[in-house]
Short mmCIF file of C-alpha atoms and ligand atoms in Angstrom, two decimals:
data_model
loop_
_atom_site.label_atom_id
_atom_site.label_comp_id
_atom_site.label_asym_id
_atom_site.label_seq_id
_atom_site.Cartn_x
_atom_site.Cartn_y
_atom_site.Cartn_z
CA MET Q 1 115.63 98.99 85.19
CA ILE Q 2 114.40 98.95 88.78
CA TYR Q 3 110.95 99.77 89.45
CA ALA Q 4 110.58 100.86 92.63
CA ASP Q 5 107.38 103.28 92.45
CA ASN Q 6 104.66 100.61 93.28
CA ALA Q 7 102.81 103.07 95.50
CA ALA Q 8 102.18 105.26 92.26
CA THR Q 9 100.82 102.23 90.12
CA THR Q 10 101.60 98.93 89.39
CA PRO Q 11 101.59 97.15 86.11
CA MET Q 12 98.72 94.71 85.43
CA SER Q 13 99.49 91.18 86.43
CA PRO Q 14 99.40 88.47 83.38
CA ALA Q 15 96.24 86.83 84.94
CA ALA Q 16 94.27 90.28 85.10
CA ARG Q 17 95.55 90.91 81.73
CA GLU Q 18 94.27 87.70 80.40
CA THR Q 19 90.92 88.20 82.05
CA MET Q 20 90.27 91.77 80.58
CA VAL Q 21 91.51 90.82 76.88
CA SER Q 22 89.35 87.62 76.92
CA LEU Q 23 86.27 89.72 78.13
CA LEU Q 24 86.81 92.54 75.54
CA ASP Q 25 85.68 89.57 73.07
CA THR Q 26 83.32 87.85 74.87
CA CYS Q 27 81.49 90.51 77.25
CA TRP Q 28 81.31 93.69 75.38
CA GLY Q 29 77.39 93.80 75.78
CA ASN Q 30 76.02 96.59 78.04
CA ALA Q 31 75.39 94.78 81.38
CA SER Q 32 71.98 96.39 81.38
CA SER Q 33 70.63 94.91 78.27
CA LEU Q 34 68.40 91.93 78.52
CA TYR Q 35 69.39 89.81 75.16
CA LEU Q 36 72.19 87.28 75.67
CA HIS Q 37 75.14 89.58 75.32
CA GLY Q 38 74.01 92.01 78.00
CA GLN Q 39 73.16 89.16 80.31
CA ARG Q 40 76.80 87.72 79.84
CA ALA Q 41 78.29 90.97 80.74
CA ARG Q 42 75.99 91.15 83.59
CA GLU Q 43 77.01 87.84 85.01
CA ALA Q 44 80.66 88.80 84.62
CA LEU Q 45 79.85 91.97 86.46
CA GLU Q 46 78.15 90.23 89.34
CA ASN Q 47 80.85 87.17 89.59
CA ALA Q 48 83.49 90.26 89.96
CA ARG Q 49 81.23 91.75 92.75
CA ALA Q 50 81.12 88.64 94.64
CA GLU Q 51 84.47 88.11 94.37
CA VAL Q 52 85.73 91.43 95.43
CA ALA Q 53 83.23 91.51 98.10
CA ASN Q 54 84.41 88.26 99.67
CA LEU Q 55 87.74 89.20 99.64
CA ILE Q 56 87.12 91.90 102.00
CA GLY Q 57 84.64 90.34 103.98
CA ALA Q 58 81.78 92.26 102.82
CA GLN Q 59 78.34 91.12 101.10
CA PRO Q 60 78.06 91.74 97.05
CA ARG Q 61 75.40 94.32 97.19
CA GLU Q 62 77.67 96.46 99.52
CA ILE Q 63 80.01 96.99 96.63
CA VAL Q 64 79.61 99.80 94.06
CA PHE Q 65 82.28 99.87 91.31
CA THR Q 66 83.89 103.33 90.42
CA SER Q 67 86.58 104.91 88.32
CA GLY Q 68 89.11 104.43 91.06
CA GLY Q 69 90.21 105.74 94.47
CA SER Q 70 89.65 109.04 93.96
CA GLU Q 71 86.05 108.90 92.73
CA ALA Q 72 85.35 105.99 95.82
CA ASP Q 73 86.83 108.78 98.37
CA ASN Q 74 84.77 111.61 97.15
CA GLN Q 75 81.90 109.61 96.94
CA ALA Q 76 82.06 107.95 100.42
CA ILE Q 77 82.84 111.81 102.01
CA ARG Q 78 79.98 113.27 100.06
CA SER Q 79 77.67 110.64 101.06
CA ALA Q 80 78.40 110.86 104.78
CA ALA Q 81 78.21 114.41 104.62
CA ALA Q 82 74.80 114.56 103.03
CA LEU Q 83 73.37 111.95 105.57
CA GLY Q 84 75.08 114.08 108.48
CA LYS Q 85 73.51 117.43 107.14
CA ARG Q 86 70.06 116.09 107.17
CA GLN Q 87 70.67 115.52 111.12
CA GLY Q 88 72.07 118.87 111.49
CA LYS Q 89 75.68 117.28 111.64
CA THR Q 90 78.10 118.89 109.83
CA HIS Q 91 81.62 118.32 111.60
CA ILE Q 92 83.97 115.88 110.13
CA VAL Q 93 87.22 114.46 111.74
CA SER Q 94 90.24 113.19 109.54
CA SER Q 95 94.03 113.76 109.51
CA ALA Q 96 96.56 115.97 108.05
CA PHE Q 97 98.30 113.24 105.81
CA GLU Q 98 95.35 112.00 103.94
CA HIS Q 99 95.65 111.63 100.07
CA HIS Q 100 94.38 114.71 98.07
CA ALA Q 101 91.15 112.97 97.05
CA VAL Q 102 90.03 113.13 100.91
CA LEU Q 103 91.52 116.66 101.61
CA HIS Q 104 90.37 118.41 98.65
CA THR Q 105 86.96 117.04 99.23
CA LEU Q 106 86.87 118.13 102.90
CA LYS Q 107 88.05 121.66 101.43
CA ALA Q 108 85.41 121.84 99.26
CA LEU Q 109 82.94 120.88 102.20
CA GLU Q 110 84.10 123.47 104.50
CA LYS Q 111 83.18 126.01 101.86
CA GLU Q 112 79.50 124.67 101.74
CA GLY Q 113 79.37 125.08 105.95
CA PHE Q 114 81.13 121.96 107.18
CA THR Q 115 83.90 122.18 109.87
CA VAL Q 116 86.76 119.74 109.76
CA THR Q 117 89.38 118.49 112.59
CA LEU Q 118 92.42 116.92 111.32
CA VAL Q 119 93.89 114.86 114.11
CA ASP Q 120 97.65 115.02 114.64
CA VAL Q 121 99.70 112.08 112.72
CA HIS Q 122 102.67 112.76 115.01
CA HIS Q 123 106.19 112.13 114.42
CA ASP Q 124 105.88 108.55 113.63
CA GLY Q 125 103.04 108.68 111.21
CA LEU Q 126 100.74 106.96 113.36
CA VAL Q 127 97.08 108.33 114.23
CA ARG Q 128 96.34 107.91 117.89
CA PRO Q 129 92.76 106.12 118.46
CA ASP Q 130 92.29 108.18 121.73
CA GLU Q 131 92.83 111.54 119.89
CA VAL Q 132 90.30 110.46 117.47
CA ALA Q 133 87.87 109.67 120.26
CA ALA Q 134 88.62 113.21 121.65
CA ALA Q 135 88.03 114.91 118.43
CA ILE Q 136 84.12 113.52 117.87
CA ARG Q 137 81.72 115.99 118.82
CA ASP Q 138 77.77 115.71 119.49
CA ASP Q 139 77.76 117.15 115.58
CA THR Q 140 80.17 114.63 113.96
CA CYS Q 141 78.92 113.02 110.89
CA LEU Q 142 81.90 111.31 109.75
CA VAL Q 143 85.68 110.18 110.73
CA THR Q 144 87.66 109.59 107.54
CA ILE Q 145 91.48 108.05 108.01
CA MET Q 146 93.56 106.41 105.65
CA TYR Q 147 94.31 102.46 106.25
CA ALA Q 148 97.79 102.84 105.17
CA ASN Q 149 99.70 106.27 104.01
CA ASN Q 150 100.75 106.31 100.36
CA GLU Q 151 104.00 108.29 100.97
CA ILE Q 152 105.52 106.91 104.17
CA GLY Q 153 103.71 103.64 104.31
CA THR Q 154 102.66 103.79 108.03
CA ILE Q 155 99.47 101.49 108.74
CA GLN Q 156 97.08 102.98 110.94
CA PRO Q 157 95.09 101.40 114.09
CA ILE Q 158 91.84 101.19 111.68
CA ARG Q 159 90.35 98.57 113.97
CA GLU Q 160 90.25 100.70 117.11
CA ILE Q 161 89.33 103.63 115.64
CA GLY Q 162 86.55 102.11 113.68
CA ALA Q 163 85.54 100.26 117.18
CA ILE Q 164 85.48 104.17 118.72
CA CYS Q 165 83.27 105.37 115.62
CA ARG Q 166 80.79 102.44 116.11
CA GLU Q 167 80.44 103.15 119.96
CA LYS Q 168 80.05 106.70 119.19
CA GLY Q 169 77.65 106.32 116.25
CA VAL Q 170 79.66 108.02 113.79
CA LEU Q 171 80.27 106.90 110.34
CA PHE Q 172 83.60 105.62 109.60
CA HIS Q 173 85.65 105.85 106.15
CA THR Q 174 88.77 104.49 105.41
CA ASP Q 175 91.00 105.13 102.18
CA ALA Q 176 92.41 101.89 101.85
CA VAL Q 177 93.92 102.27 98.59
CA GLN Q 178 97.22 101.43 99.67
CA ALA Q 179 96.04 98.43 102.03
CA VAL Q 180 93.81 96.13 99.88
CA GLY Q 181 95.34 93.46 98.49
CA HIS Q 182 98.56 94.44 100.42
CA ILE Q 183 97.81 93.60 103.83
CA PRO Q 184 94.74 91.88 105.45
CA VAL Q 185 91.55 93.97 105.40
CA ASP Q 186 88.18 92.71 106.59
CA VAL Q 187 85.52 95.39 106.74
CA VAL Q 188 83.57 93.65 109.27
CA GLU Q 189 86.40 93.03 111.79
CA ASP Q 190 87.82 96.40 111.19
CA ASN Q 191 84.45 98.28 111.97
CA ILE Q 192 84.62 100.01 108.80
CA ASP Q 193 81.07 101.48 107.29
CA LEU Q 194 82.84 103.12 104.13
CA LEU Q 195 86.03 101.65 102.17
CA SER Q 196 87.56 103.05 99.18
CA ALA Q 197 89.83 100.82 97.03
CA SER Q 198 91.67 101.13 93.31
CA ALA Q 199 92.46 98.11 91.18
CA HIS Q 200 95.71 99.81 89.56
CA LYS Q 201 97.70 99.77 92.97
CA PHE Q 202 97.40 95.74 93.40
CA HIS Q 203 98.11 94.97 89.69
CA GLY Q 204 94.86 95.60 88.22
CA PRO Q 205 93.86 97.98 85.37
CA LYS Q 206 93.96 101.69 85.77
CA GLY Q 207 90.41 103.54 85.94
CA THR Q 208 88.67 100.93 87.85
CA GLY Q 209 88.03 100.58 91.67
CA PHE Q 210 85.50 100.43 94.51
CA LEU Q 211 83.62 101.56 97.07
CA TYR Q 212 81.98 99.30 99.85
CA ALA Q 213 79.50 101.02 102.01
CA ARG Q 214 78.12 99.12 104.81
CA ARG Q 215 74.32 97.91 104.24
CA GLY Q 216 72.09 100.57 105.58
CA VAL Q 217 74.90 103.48 104.68
CA ALA Q 218 72.88 105.20 101.79
CA LEU Q 219 75.28 106.63 99.23
CA THR Q 220 74.85 109.80 97.16
CA SER Q 221 75.18 109.33 93.60
CA LEU Q 222 78.09 111.72 92.21
CA ILE Q 223 77.03 111.26 88.71
CA ALA Q 224 73.47 111.91 87.39
CA GLY Q 225 72.23 109.40 84.76
CA GLY Q 226 71.24 106.30 84.36
CA ALA Q 227 70.44 103.42 87.14
CA GLN Q 228 73.62 101.26 86.80
CA GLU Q 229 74.88 100.33 90.16
CA LYS Q 230 71.39 100.27 91.61
CA GLY Q 231 71.45 104.31 91.16
CA LYS Q 232 74.68 104.84 93.07
CA ARG Q 233 76.63 105.25 90.00
CA ALA Q 234 75.32 106.00 86.28
CA GLY Q 235 77.20 104.93 83.53
CA THR Q 236 77.86 102.00 81.63
CA GLU Q 237 79.95 99.71 83.46
CA ASN Q 238 83.56 98.60 82.31
CA VAL Q 239 83.06 94.92 82.57
CA PRO Q 240 86.43 93.74 81.23
CA ALA Q 241 88.23 95.91 83.69
CA ILE Q 242 86.00 95.37 86.58
CA ALA Q 243 86.38 91.66 86.09
CA ALA Q 244 90.09 92.18 85.73
CA MET Q 245 90.05 93.77 89.16
CA ALA Q 246 88.66 90.92 90.84
CA THR Q 247 91.12 88.58 89.34
CA ALA Q 248 93.94 90.88 90.58
CA LEU Q 249 92.54 91.21 93.90
CA ARG Q 250 92.06 87.28 94.04
CA GLU Q 251 95.74 86.85 93.16
CA ALA Q 252 97.03 89.64 95.49
CA VAL Q 253 95.24 88.09 98.69
CA GLY Q 254 96.28 84.65 97.88
CA LYS Q 255 100.08 85.27 97.90
CA MET Q 256 99.64 88.32 100.48
CA GLU Q 257 101.41 86.28 103.41
CA VAL Q 258 104.34 85.00 101.21
CA ARG Q 259 104.74 88.55 99.40
CA ARG Q 260 104.35 90.39 102.90
CA ALA Q 261 107.40 88.05 104.37
CA TYR Q 262 109.56 88.61 101.34
CA LEU Q 263 108.89 92.49 100.94
CA THR Q 264 109.38 93.00 104.90
CA ARG Q 265 112.63 91.35 104.43
CA LEU Q 266 113.86 93.57 101.42
CA GLY Q 267 112.38 96.72 103.09
CA ASP Q 268 114.35 96.05 106.31
CA LYS Q 269 117.33 95.58 104.29
CA LEU Q 270 116.80 98.91 102.39
CA ILE Q 271 116.21 100.72 105.34
CA ASP Q 272 119.20 99.64 107.15
CA GLY Q 273 121.28 100.24 104.03
CA LEU Q 274 119.96 103.85 103.48
CA GLY Q 275 120.14 104.30 107.32
CA GLN Q 276 124.24 104.21 106.78
CA ILE Q 277 124.31 107.54 104.68
CA PRO Q 278 125.16 110.34 107.17
CA HIS Q 279 122.68 112.52 108.24
CA SER Q 280 119.62 110.70 106.82
CA ALA Q 281 116.70 109.47 108.66
CA LEU Q 282 113.64 107.18 107.86
CA ASN Q 283 110.06 108.72 107.73
CA GLY Q 284 107.48 107.14 109.62
CA ASP Q 285 107.33 104.24 112.05
CA ARG Q 286 109.72 101.45 111.41
CA ASP Q 287 107.39 98.59 112.57
CA HIS Q 288 103.65 99.38 111.44
CA ARG Q 289 104.48 100.12 107.76
CA LEU Q 290 103.46 98.59 104.50
CA PRO Q 291 105.84 95.59 103.13
CA GLY Q 292 108.55 97.17 101.03
CA SER Q 293 107.65 100.80 101.59
CA VAL Q 294 110.51 102.93 102.57
CA ASN Q 295 110.67 106.77 102.77
CA PHE Q 296 113.65 108.47 103.69
CA CYS Q 297 114.91 112.09 104.05
CA PHE Q 298 118.54 113.32 103.32
CA GLU Q 299 119.65 116.50 104.53
CA GLY Q 300 121.09 119.10 102.25
CA ILE Q 301 119.74 117.76 98.81
CA GLU Q 302 116.98 118.39 96.71
CA GLY Q 303 114.58 115.34 96.04
CA GLU Q 304 113.94 116.19 92.37
CA SER Q 305 117.72 116.41 91.51
CA LEU Q 306 118.10 112.94 93.33
CA LEU Q 307 115.10 111.41 91.49
CA LEU Q 308 116.51 112.62 88.04
CA LEU Q 309 119.81 110.96 89.03
CA LEU Q 310 118.41 107.96 89.82
CA ASP Q 311 116.69 107.75 86.57
CA ASP Q 312 119.74 108.03 85.00
CA ARG Q 313 120.86 105.02 86.76
CA GLY Q 314 118.07 102.93 86.07
CA ILE Q 315 116.00 103.42 89.17
CA CYS Q 316 112.32 104.50 89.33
CA ALA Q 317 111.60 106.45 92.62
CA SER Q 318 109.47 109.22 93.50
CA SER Q 319 109.98 112.05 96.24
CA GLY Q 320 106.52 111.39 97.66
CA SER Q 321 103.08 111.07 95.94
CA ALA Q 322 102.98 111.21 92.09
CA CYS Q 323 100.37 114.09 92.58
CA THR Q 324 103.11 116.46 94.11
CA SER Q 325 105.79 115.97 91.74
CA GLY Q 326 105.88 118.82 89.46
CA SER Q 327 105.23 121.29 92.25
CA LEU Q 328 107.89 122.68 94.55
CA ASP Q 329 106.05 122.22 97.73
CA PRO Q 330 107.21 119.80 99.80
CA SER Q 331 105.18 117.05 100.52
CA HIS Q 332 102.33 117.53 103.28
CA VAL Q 333 102.78 114.23 104.52
CA LEU Q 334 106.26 114.73 105.67
CA LEU Q 335 105.23 118.29 107.03
CA ALA Q 336 102.53 116.77 108.85
CA ILE Q 337 104.72 114.37 110.44
CA GLY Q 338 107.00 117.26 111.69
CA ARG Q 339 109.73 117.15 109.07
CA VAL Q 340 111.08 121.08 108.52
CA HIS Q 341 110.78 122.43 105.10
CA ASP Q 342 114.42 122.03 104.27
CA VAL Q 343 114.66 118.35 105.06
CA ALA Q 344 111.26 117.44 103.63
CA HIS Q 345 112.43 118.76 100.32
CA GLY Q 346 115.08 116.13 100.21
CA SER Q 347 112.96 112.93 100.33
CA LEU Q 348 112.98 109.50 98.76
CA ARG Q 349 110.14 107.24 98.49
CA LEU Q 350 110.83 103.40 97.34
CA THR Q 351 108.03 101.14 97.12
CA LEU Q 352 109.00 98.02 96.01
CA ASP Q 353 107.15 94.65 94.73
CA GLU Q 354 108.17 90.99 94.43
CA ASP Q 355 109.86 91.28 91.23
CA VAL Q 356 112.71 93.50 92.94
CA THR Q 357 115.60 91.30 94.19
CA GLU Q 358 118.28 91.47 96.80
CA ALA Q 359 120.66 92.42 94.28
CA ASP Q 360 118.34 95.24 93.23
CA VAL Q 361 118.20 96.44 96.76
CA ASP Q 362 121.77 96.43 97.03
CA ALA Q 363 122.04 98.21 93.92
CA ILE Q 364 119.38 101.06 95.25
CA ILE Q 365 121.52 101.30 98.37
CA ARG Q 366 124.70 101.91 96.41
CA GLU Q 367 123.52 104.36 93.91
CA THR Q 368 121.40 106.35 96.43
CA ALA Q 369 124.60 106.76 98.76
CA ASP Q 370 126.62 107.71 95.44
CA VAL Q 371 124.04 110.19 94.24
CA VAL Q 372 123.46 111.81 97.82
CA ALA Q 373 127.17 112.36 98.35
CA TYR Q 374 127.69 113.80 94.80
CA LEU Q 375 124.62 116.41 95.25
CA ARG Q 376 125.92 117.31 98.52
CA GLY Q 377 129.30 118.45 97.06
CA PHE Q 378 127.70 121.24 95.30
CA SER Q 379 124.54 121.90 97.52
CA PRO Q 380 124.93 125.50 99.31
CA ILE Q 381 122.96 124.23 102.04
CA TRP Q 382 125.42 121.30 102.91
CA ARG Q 383 128.28 123.86 102.63
CA ASP Q 384 126.87 125.89 105.17
CA LEU Q 385 126.15 122.95 107.42
CA MET Q 386 129.49 121.74 107.06
CA ALA Q 387 131.02 125.05 107.69
CA GLY Q 388 128.74 125.29 111.14
CA LYS Q 389 126.61 128.18 109.74
CA LYS Q 390 123.63 126.06 110.01
CA GLN Q 391 122.63 123.32 112.37
CA PHE Q 392 122.01 119.79 111.19
CA ILE Q 393 118.74 118.47 112.09
CA LEU Q 394 118.94 114.79 111.19
C1 LIG T 401 96.39 106.13 94.46
C2 LIG T 401 95.83 106.50 95.69
C3 LIG T 401 94.63 107.38 95.43
C4 LIG T 401 93.62 107.52 94.16
O1 LIG T 401 93.28 106.48 93.52
P1 LIG T 401 93.07 106.49 92.06
O2 LIG T 401 92.47 105.13 91.46
O3 LIG T 401 94.56 106.90 91.20
O4 LIG T 401 92.08 107.97 91.81
C5 LIG T 401 93.68 107.55 96.63
N1 LIG T 401 94.16 107.35 97.85
C6 LIG T 401 95.35 106.80 98.10
C7 LIG T 401 96.12 106.42 99.52
C8 LIG T 401 96.21 106.41 96.96
O5 LIG T 401 97.42 105.84 97.10
#
């Protein structure tokens, strides 16, 4: 089996698993308790906080542990909105291809009286900093733009957008779930006020993540309850999972450059190979992308059928985000970069990791070409295209 869906989730690394299992035995205490078991858990929790903070250039007190990326996104945006509202600022700038954890939070805020401007992500899947600057108004309280897109892998000019927000005195949040542990992220150098991350996207456990909030940016708690996480996030901390996240992040950052070089090479090979399939196109800019993240559209086919047939041949891939599988709507990301419905339906996302070999990439290219040709053989759209009743787009 070739697992090529690492943007959906990653398996836990052996080291992260070892941390988690050993802490299940040694650190099962409640980190808020005063006796030894509690204090052991507290120490492990604070060590993890220091480690995670250090790996993204933050201070330990600026890290709040959450249940994952979705919660961190919700809390970051809700907090900035609450701060804005107190100053009469109820306008938010974002982009059309954000994760649903961001887009749906913004939709909810619109119902509460906020207005949202979504900047264009252009055909190359890249936000333009000058367009963000132009969208910022006197009543803007937040700019939220993702670090790297989870479907097409494009990396945004975060540092420049952050600098613009700093200059204009507007808070800047970035959903960095696909970036942290994969490419260099430094909250100070990147001018970031709020950042979301999730452990299961970098070989840590599911159900654990963190929110970075720059010192001085007050967070609103989403969950009412105890005083855990300095009152920012009620609920007894899952210390073994949090410690495993720190282990996974340390490992990921440690091998980042080697991994990046390898996956860039594999990704290039995959892009060149799939590009040989007639009437196909890479989605998103070729150069500004996450290493090993490849998304293609093939004209005249259905992405879902392609996935099922690839699965039969031992290849795990996706048509976009795992969250949209099961719905018949084409990906909002592909529509945002200007793909028309018909074309957006025939999409394939392949996100590689270190365990994928060159031979695996050859197999993916071969099987995909074969399955695309097979599906086109009985596709009515393809027949119309071949008969000249419809124009090819790709
Ligand atoms: C996976 C993902 C999320 C959600 O993270 P969870 O930990 O699964 O809640 C948010 N944003 C992006 C970009 C993601 O890829």
